[in-house]
Short mmCIF file of C-alpha atoms and ligand atoms in Angstrom, two decimals:
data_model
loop_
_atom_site.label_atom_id
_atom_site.label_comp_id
_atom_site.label_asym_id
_atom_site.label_seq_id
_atom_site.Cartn_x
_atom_site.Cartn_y
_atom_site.Cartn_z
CA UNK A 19 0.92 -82.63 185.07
CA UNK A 20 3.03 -84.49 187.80
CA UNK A 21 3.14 -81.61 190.44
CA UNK A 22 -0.82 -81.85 189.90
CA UNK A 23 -1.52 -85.31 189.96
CA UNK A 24 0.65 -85.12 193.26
CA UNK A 25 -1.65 -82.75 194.41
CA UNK A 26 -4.96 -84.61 193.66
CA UNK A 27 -3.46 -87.70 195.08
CA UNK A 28 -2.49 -85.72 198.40
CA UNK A 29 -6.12 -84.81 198.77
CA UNK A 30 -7.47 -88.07 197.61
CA UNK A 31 -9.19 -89.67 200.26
CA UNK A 32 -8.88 -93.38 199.04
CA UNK A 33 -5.37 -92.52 198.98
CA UNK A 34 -4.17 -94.75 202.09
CA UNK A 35 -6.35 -97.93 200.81
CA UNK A 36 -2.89 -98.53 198.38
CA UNK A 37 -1.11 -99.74 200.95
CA UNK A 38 -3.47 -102.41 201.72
CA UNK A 39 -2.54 -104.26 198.23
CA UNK A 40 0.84 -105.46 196.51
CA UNK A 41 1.74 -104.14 193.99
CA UNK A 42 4.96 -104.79 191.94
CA UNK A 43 7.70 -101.98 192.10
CA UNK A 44 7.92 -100.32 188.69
CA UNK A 45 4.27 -100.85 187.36
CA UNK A 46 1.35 -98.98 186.65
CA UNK A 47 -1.48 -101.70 186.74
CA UNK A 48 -4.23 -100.73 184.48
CA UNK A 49 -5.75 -104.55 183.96
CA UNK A 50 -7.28 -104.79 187.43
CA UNK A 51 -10.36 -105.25 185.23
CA UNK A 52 -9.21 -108.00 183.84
CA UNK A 53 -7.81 -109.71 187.22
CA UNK A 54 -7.46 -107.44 190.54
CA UNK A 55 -4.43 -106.94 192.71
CA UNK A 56 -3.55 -108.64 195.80
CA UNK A 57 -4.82 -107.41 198.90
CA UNK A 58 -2.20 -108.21 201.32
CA UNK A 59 -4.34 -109.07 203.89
CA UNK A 60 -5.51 -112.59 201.12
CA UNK A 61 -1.91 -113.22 202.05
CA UNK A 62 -2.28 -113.73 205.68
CA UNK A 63 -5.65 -115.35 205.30
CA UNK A 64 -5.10 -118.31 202.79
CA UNK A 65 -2.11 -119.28 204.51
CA UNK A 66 -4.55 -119.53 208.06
CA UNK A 67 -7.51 -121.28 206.00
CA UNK A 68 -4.30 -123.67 204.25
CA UNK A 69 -2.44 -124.41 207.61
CA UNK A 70 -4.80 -123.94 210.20
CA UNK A 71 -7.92 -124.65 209.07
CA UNK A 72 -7.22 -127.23 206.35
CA UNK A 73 -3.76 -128.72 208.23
CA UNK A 74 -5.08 -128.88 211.80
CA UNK A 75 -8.95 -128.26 211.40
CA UNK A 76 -9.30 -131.50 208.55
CA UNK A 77 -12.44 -132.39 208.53
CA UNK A 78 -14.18 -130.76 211.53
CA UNK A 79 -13.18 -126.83 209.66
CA UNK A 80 -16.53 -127.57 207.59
CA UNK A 81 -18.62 -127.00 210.82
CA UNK A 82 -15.71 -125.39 213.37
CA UNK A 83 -14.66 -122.56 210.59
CA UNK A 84 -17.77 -122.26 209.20
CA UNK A 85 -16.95 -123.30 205.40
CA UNK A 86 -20.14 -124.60 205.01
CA UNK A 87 -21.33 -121.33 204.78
CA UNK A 88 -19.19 -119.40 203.22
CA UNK A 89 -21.53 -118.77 199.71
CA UNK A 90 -23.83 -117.63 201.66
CA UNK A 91 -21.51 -115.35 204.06
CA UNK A 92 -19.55 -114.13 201.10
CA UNK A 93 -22.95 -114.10 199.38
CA UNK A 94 -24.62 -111.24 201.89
CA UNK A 95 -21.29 -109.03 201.70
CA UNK A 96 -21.56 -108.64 198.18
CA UNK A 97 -25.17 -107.70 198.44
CA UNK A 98 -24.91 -103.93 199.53
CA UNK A 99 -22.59 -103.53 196.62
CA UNK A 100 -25.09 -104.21 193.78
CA UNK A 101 -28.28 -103.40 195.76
CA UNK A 102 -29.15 -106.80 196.77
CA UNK A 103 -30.97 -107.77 200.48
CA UNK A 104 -28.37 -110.73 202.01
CA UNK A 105 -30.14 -113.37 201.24
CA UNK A 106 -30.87 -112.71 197.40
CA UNK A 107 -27.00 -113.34 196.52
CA UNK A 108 -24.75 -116.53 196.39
CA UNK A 109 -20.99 -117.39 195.95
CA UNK A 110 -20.62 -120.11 193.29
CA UNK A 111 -18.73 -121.45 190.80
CA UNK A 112 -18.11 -119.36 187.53
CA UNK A 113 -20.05 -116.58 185.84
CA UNK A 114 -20.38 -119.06 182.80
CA UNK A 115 -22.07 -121.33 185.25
CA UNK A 116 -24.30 -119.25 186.81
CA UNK A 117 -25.36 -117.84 183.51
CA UNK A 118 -26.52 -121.59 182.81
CA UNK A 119 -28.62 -121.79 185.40
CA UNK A 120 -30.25 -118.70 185.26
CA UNK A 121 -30.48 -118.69 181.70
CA UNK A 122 -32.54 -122.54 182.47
CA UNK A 123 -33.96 -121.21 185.08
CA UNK A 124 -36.14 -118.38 183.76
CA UNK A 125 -36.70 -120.37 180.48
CA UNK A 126 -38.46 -122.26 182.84
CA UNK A 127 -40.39 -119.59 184.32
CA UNK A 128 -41.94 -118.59 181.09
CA UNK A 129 -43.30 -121.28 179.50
CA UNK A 130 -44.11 -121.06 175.76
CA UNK A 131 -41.34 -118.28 175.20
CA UNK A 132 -37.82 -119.26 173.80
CA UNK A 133 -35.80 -116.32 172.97
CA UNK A 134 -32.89 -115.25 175.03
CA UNK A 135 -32.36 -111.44 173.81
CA UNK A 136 -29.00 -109.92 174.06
CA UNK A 137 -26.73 -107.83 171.81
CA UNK A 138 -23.89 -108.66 169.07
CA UNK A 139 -20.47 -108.24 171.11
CA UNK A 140 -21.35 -108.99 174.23
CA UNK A 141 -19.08 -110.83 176.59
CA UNK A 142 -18.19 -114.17 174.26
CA UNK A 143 -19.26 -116.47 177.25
CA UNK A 144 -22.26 -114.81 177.72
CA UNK A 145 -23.41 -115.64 174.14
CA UNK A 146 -21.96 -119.34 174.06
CA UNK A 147 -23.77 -120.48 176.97
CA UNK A 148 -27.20 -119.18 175.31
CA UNK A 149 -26.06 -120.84 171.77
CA UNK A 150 -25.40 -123.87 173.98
CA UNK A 151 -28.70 -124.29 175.37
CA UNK A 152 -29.92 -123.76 171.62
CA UNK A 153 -27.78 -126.96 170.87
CA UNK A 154 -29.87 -128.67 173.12
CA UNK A 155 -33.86 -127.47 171.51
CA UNK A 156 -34.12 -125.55 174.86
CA UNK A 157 -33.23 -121.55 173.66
CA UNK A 158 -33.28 -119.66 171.09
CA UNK A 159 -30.96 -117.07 170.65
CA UNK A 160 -31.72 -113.19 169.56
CA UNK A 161 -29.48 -110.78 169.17
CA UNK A 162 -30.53 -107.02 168.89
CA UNK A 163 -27.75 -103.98 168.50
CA UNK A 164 -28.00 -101.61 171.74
CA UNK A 165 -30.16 -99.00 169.86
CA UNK A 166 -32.84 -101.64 168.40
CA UNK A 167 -33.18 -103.94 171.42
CA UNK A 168 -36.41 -101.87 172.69
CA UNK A 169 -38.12 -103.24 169.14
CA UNK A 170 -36.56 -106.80 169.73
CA UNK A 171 -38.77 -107.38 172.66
CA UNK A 172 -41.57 -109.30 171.98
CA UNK A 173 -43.87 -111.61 173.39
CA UNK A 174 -41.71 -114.64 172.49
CA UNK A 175 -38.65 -113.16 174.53
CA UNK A 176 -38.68 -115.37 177.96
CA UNK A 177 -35.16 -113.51 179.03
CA UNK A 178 -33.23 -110.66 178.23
CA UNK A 179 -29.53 -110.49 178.97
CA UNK A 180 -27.26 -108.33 178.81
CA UNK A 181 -23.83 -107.17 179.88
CA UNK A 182 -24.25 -103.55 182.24
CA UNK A 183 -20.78 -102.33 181.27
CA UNK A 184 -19.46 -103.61 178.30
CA UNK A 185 -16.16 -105.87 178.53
CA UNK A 186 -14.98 -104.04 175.33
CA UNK A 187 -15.98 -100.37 175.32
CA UNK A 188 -16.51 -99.37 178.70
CA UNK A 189 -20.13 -98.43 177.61
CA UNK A 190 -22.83 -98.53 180.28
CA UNK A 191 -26.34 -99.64 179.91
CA UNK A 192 -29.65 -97.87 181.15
CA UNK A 193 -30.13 -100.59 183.28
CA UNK A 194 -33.69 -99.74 184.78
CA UNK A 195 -35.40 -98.44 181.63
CA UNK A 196 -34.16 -101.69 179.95
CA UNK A 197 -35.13 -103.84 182.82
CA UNK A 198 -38.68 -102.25 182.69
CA UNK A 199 -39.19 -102.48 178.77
CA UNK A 200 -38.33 -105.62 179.22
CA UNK A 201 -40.79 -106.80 181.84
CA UNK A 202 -43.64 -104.87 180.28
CA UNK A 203 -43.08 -106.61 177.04
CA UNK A 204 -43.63 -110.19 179.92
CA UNK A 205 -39.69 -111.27 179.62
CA UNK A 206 -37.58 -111.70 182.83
CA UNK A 207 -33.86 -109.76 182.80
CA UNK A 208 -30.48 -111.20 184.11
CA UNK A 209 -27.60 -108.81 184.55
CA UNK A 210 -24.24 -109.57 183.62
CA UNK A 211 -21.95 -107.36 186.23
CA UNK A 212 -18.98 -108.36 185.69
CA UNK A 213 -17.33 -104.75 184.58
CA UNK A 214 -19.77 -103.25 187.77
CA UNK A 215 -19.45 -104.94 191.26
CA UNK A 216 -16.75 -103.39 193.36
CA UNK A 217 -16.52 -100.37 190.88
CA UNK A 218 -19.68 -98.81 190.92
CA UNK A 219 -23.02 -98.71 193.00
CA UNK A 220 -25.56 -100.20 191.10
CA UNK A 221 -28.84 -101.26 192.65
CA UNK A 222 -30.84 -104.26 191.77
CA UNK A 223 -33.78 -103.70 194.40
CA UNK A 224 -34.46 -100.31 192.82
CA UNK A 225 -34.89 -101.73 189.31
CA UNK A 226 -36.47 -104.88 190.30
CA UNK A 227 -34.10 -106.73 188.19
CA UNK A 228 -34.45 -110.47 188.10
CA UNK A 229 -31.45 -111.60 188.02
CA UNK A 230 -27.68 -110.95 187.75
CA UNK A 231 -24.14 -112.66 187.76
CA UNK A 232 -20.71 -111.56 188.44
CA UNK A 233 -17.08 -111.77 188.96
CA UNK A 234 -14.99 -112.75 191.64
CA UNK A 235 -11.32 -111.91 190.59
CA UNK A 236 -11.89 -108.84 188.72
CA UNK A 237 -12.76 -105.28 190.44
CA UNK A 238 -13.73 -107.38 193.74
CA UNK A 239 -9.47 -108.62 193.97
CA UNK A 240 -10.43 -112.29 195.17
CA UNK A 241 -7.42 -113.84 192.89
CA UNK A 242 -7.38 -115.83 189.50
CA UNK A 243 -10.52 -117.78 189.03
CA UNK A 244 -11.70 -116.64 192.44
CA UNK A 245 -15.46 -118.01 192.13
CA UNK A 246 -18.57 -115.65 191.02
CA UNK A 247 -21.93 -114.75 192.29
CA UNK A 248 -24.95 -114.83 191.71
CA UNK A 249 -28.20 -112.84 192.68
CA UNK A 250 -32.12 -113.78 192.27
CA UNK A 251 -34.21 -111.27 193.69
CA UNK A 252 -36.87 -112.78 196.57
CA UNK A 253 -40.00 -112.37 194.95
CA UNK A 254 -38.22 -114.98 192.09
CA UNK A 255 -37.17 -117.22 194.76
CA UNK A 256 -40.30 -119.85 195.04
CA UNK A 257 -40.44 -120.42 191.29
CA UNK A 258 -36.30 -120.77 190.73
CA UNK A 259 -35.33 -123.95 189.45
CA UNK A 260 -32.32 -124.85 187.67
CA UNK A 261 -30.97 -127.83 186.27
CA UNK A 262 -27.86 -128.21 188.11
CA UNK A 263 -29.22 -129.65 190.95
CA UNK A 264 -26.00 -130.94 192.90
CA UNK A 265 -26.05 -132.42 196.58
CA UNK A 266 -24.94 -128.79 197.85
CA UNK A 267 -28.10 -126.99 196.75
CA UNK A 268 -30.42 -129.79 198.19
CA UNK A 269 -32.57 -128.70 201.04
CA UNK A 270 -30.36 -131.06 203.00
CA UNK A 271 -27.49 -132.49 201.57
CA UNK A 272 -26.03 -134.16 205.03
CA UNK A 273 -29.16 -136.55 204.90
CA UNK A 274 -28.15 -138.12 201.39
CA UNK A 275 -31.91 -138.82 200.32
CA UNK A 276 -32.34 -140.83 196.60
CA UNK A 277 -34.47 -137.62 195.69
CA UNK A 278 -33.52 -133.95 195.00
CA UNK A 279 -35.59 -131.51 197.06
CA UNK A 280 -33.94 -127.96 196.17
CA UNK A 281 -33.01 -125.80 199.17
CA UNK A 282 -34.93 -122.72 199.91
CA UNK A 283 -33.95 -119.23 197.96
CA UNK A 284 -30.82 -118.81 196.39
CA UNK A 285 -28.82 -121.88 198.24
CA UNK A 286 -30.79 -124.07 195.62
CA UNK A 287 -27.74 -122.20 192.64
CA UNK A 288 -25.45 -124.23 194.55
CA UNK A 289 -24.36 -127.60 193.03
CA UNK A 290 -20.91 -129.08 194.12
CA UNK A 291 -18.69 -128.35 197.01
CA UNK A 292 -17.54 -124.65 197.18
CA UNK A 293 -14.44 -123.84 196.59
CA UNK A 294 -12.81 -122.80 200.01
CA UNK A 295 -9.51 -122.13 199.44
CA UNK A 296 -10.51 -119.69 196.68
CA UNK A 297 -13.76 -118.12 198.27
CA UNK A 298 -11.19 -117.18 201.49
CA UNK A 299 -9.25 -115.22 198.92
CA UNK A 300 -12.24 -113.69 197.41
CA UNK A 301 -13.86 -112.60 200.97
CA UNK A 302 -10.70 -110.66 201.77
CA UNK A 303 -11.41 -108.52 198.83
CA UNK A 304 -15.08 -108.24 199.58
CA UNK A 305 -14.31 -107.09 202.81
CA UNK A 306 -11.67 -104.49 201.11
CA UNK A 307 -13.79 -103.08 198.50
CA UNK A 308 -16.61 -103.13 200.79
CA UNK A 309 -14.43 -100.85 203.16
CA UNK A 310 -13.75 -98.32 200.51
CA UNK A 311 -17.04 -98.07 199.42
CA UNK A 312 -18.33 -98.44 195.89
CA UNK A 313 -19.93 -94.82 196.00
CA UNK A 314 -16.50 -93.63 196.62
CA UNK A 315 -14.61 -95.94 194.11
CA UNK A 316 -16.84 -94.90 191.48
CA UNK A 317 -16.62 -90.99 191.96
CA UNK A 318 -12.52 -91.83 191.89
CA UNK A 319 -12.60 -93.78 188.62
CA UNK A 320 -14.56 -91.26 187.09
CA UNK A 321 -11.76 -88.68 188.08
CA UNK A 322 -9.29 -90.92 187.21
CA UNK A 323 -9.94 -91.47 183.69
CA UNK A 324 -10.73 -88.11 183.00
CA UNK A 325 -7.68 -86.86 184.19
CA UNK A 326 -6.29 -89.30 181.82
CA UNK A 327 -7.57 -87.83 178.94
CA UNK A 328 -6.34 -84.72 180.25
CA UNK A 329 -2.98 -85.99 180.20
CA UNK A 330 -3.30 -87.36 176.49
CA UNK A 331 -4.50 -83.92 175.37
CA UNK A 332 -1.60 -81.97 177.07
CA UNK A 333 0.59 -84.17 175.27
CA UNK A 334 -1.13 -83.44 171.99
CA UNK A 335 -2.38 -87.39 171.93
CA UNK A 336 -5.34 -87.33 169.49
CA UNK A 337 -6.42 -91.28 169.90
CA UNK A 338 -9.85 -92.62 168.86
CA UNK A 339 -11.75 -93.19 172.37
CA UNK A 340 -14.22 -95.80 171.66
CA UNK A 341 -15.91 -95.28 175.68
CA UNK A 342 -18.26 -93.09 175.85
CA UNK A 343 -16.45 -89.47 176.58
CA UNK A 344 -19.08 -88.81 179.40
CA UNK A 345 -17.76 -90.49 182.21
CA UNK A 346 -21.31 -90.86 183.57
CA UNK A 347 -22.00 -93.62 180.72
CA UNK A 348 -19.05 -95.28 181.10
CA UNK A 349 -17.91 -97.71 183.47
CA UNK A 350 -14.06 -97.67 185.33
CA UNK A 351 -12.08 -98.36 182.04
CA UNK A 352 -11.09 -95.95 178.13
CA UNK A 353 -10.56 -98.18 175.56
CA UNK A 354 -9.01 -96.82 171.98
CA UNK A 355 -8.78 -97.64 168.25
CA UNK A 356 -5.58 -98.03 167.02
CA UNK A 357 -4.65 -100.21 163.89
CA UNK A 358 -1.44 -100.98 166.10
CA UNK A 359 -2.85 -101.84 169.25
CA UNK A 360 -1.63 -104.96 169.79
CA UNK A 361 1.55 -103.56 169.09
CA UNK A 362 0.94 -100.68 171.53
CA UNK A 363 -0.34 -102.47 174.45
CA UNK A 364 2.95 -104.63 174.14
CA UNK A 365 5.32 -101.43 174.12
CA UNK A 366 3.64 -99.96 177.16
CA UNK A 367 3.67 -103.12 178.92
CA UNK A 368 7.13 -103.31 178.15
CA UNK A 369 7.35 -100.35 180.23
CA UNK A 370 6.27 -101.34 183.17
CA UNK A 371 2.54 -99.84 182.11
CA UNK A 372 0.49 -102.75 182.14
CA UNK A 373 -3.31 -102.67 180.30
CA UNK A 374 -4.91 -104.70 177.89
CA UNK A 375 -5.27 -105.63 173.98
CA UNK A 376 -8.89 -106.70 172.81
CA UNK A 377 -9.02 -108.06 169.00
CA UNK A 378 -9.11 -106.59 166.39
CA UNK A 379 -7.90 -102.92 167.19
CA UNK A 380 -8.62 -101.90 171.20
CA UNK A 381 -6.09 -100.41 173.66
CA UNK A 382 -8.07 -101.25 176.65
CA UNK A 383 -7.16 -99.45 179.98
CA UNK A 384 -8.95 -100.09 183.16
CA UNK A 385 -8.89 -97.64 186.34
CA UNK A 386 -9.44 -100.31 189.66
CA UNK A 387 -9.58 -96.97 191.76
CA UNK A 388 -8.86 -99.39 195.12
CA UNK A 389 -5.29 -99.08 194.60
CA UNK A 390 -4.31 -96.67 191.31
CA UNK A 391 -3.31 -92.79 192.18
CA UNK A 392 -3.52 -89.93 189.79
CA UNK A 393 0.47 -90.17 189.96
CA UNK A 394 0.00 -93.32 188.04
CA UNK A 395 -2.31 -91.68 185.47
CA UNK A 396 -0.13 -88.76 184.40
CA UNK A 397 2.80 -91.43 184.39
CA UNK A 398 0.67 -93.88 182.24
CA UNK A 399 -0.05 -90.79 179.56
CA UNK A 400 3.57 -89.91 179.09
CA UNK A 401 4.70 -93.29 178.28
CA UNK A 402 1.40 -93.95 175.79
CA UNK A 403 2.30 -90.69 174.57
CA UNK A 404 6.48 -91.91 174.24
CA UNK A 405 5.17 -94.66 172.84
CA UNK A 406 3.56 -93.25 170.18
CA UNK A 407 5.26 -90.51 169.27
CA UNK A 408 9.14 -92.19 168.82
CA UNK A 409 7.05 -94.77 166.84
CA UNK A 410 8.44 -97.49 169.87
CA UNK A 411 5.59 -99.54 168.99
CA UNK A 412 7.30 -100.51 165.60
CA UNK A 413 9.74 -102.67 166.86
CA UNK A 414 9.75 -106.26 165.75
CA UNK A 415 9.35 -107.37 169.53
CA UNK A 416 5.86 -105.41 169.61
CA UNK A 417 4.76 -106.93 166.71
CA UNK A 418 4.75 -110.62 166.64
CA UNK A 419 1.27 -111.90 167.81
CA UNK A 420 1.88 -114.47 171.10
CA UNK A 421 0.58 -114.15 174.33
CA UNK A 422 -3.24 -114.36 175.18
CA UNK A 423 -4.53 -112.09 177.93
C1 PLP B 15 -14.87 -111.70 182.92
C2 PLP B 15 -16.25 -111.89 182.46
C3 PLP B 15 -16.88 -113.12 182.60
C4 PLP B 15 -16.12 -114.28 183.16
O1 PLP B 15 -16.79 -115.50 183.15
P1 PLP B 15 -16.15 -116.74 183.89
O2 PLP B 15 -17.05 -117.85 183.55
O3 PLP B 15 -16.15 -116.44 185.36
O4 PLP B 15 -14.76 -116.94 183.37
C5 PLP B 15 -18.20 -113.22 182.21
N1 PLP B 15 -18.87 -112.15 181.70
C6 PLP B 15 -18.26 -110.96 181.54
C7 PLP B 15 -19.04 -109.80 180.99
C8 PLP B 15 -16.94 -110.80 181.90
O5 PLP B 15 -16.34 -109.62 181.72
#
């Protein structure tokens, strides 16, 4: 399986985009779902922003190196990856965050209507920040397994919200039959892409969705706790309102008025001052991603992981795949039951093969196609395969329960 992965990687035509990222010698990264490798150019660029901009610029860097702008800059080079016109996406804060005010914000756009649909298992945070507003009298929150949630939506639902490619499983939703069912039945829909942006096209415009979030440090490489976005699309513009109405999303925060006047379109999700140091990171990886091309990272995941499972079944590996086995339904990750998972994930990592545990029993192994090569995928399925079949995993070392991640 090595001379042909060699082969597919020689006639891969991401193939050079590698070099553009550091990667540790002696690892096969399969958690750049989870947090995405370093461009190198993020190198280069945070130390200009730190020294140059920050060091000499001070003050003056707000106007002279345009950080005032950056959520908006950053904002309009994420759009073409999710289908979004420039000005219908922002850079702020966390996904948690802007699920809060998007959450708020259509409760407020349908009056009367309290329920915030979404499904059991999806993302924790995603849940919490709905069962938080509940706290407060101002949500109420319904959850409906994938397969009922058509019958779930009713004329109390103000919002449904769901996760596109599921944190856990890989599993992809229909995104624009859901987002029409759901506006037929009079509810608004906010997108969670998270597991999506910078690993597969997706387009927002074409479904008329309503409203999505996303991450920052994941598929798009902008570093730990890079910030997230957020999109609203246009014709939701005049009636967004949110609660989190900070000095930065004021329609002029330089002229310190007593009263809050929210800027126009999306700038009205900001709320404090943007992170710059972080959102410099994060544009380097925009720009990266954005130079690949999400059509093109897709179509490579999707080879990726099902050369994989080619691997696995070569090597007689029989695991329980809990993704969907079409790669069309899936997003850029396999996850597997194991009983010994945990114990798994730490003997491959031990190797130098570096994925993912999810409680109670999932092996979770994410494909970034940016910067992984068919090399790494055949190498990745012989020590999973080692790994399992000397029983490795049984060691004491593997077994004791630590370590978060
Ligand atoms: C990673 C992830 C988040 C992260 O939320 P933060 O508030 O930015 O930490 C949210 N939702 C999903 C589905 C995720 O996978």
């Amino acid at each position: 399986m090595l001379d042909r992965a060699r082969e597919l990687d020689a006639a891969d035509p991401l193939n050079g985009f590698r070099d553009r990222f550091t990667l540790p010698e002696g690892v096969i990264y399969l958690d750049g779902n989870s947090l995405g490798a370093l461009p190198k150019a993020a190198v280069e660029r945070v130390h200009q922003v730190v020294t140059g901009e920050w060091g000499e610029g001070l003050i003056r860097s707000w106007n002279d190196a345009h950080w005032i702008n950056l959520p908006q800059r950053i904002g309009a080079k994420i759009a073409p990856l999710i289908g979004a016109q420039p000005n219908e996406v922002i850079v702020a804060d966390s996904v948690s965050v802007n699920l809060f005010k998007l959450i708020s914000a259509a409760l407020k756009m349908r009056p009367g209507r309290k329920i915030i649909l979404s499904e059991p298992g999806n993302f924790p945070t995603d849940l919490y920040m709905i069962q938080g507003l509940q706290e407060h009298g101002l949500a109420e929150q319904r959850l409906a397994d994938r397969d009922t949630i058509l019958e779930a939506l009713d004329d109390d639902v103000a919002l449904l919200l769901l996760t596109h490619v599921h944190y856990k499983s890989g599993a992809m939703h229909d995104m624009a039959a859901l987002t029409k069912a759901a506006q037929d039945a009079g509810a608004l829909v906010l997108w969670d892409l998270s597991h999506t942006g910078g690993a597969m096209p997706v387009d927002l415009n074409a479904v008329e969705a309503d409203f999505a979030v996303g991450c920052g440090y994941k598929y798009l490489c902008g570093g730990p706790g890079a910030p997230a976005y957020a999109y609203v699309a246009a014709r939701n513009h005049e009636a967004l309102s949110q609660p989190l109405s900070g000095w930065m999303g004021h329609a002029q925060p330089f002229a310190f008025q007593d009263d809050y006047t929210p800027a126009p379109g999306v700038d009205r999700l900001l709320c404090g001052t943007p992170q710059i140091l972080s959102m410099s990171a994060l544009e380097v990886g925009v720009d990266l991603i954005a130079e690949i091309g999400v059509d093109r990272l897709y179509a490579k995941s999707q080879a990726l992981s099902e050369f994989f499972l080619e691997c696995l079944s070569e090597r007689d590996i029989a695991l329980e795949l809990v993704s969907p086995s079409d790669s069309s339904e899936r997003g850029s990750q396999l996850s597997f039951r194991h009983e010994n998972a945990y114990a798994i994930c730490q003997a491959l990592i031990a190797r130098g093969v570096i994925g993912d545990f999810r409680d109670p029993d999932i092996l979770r192994l994410g494909f970034a196609p940016a910067y992984l090569r068919f090399e790494d995928m055949a190498e990745a399925a012989r020590h999973l395969a080692e790994v399992l079949q000397t029983g490795e995993w049984q060691r004491d070392e593997f077994n004791q329960r630590t370590a978060v991640t």
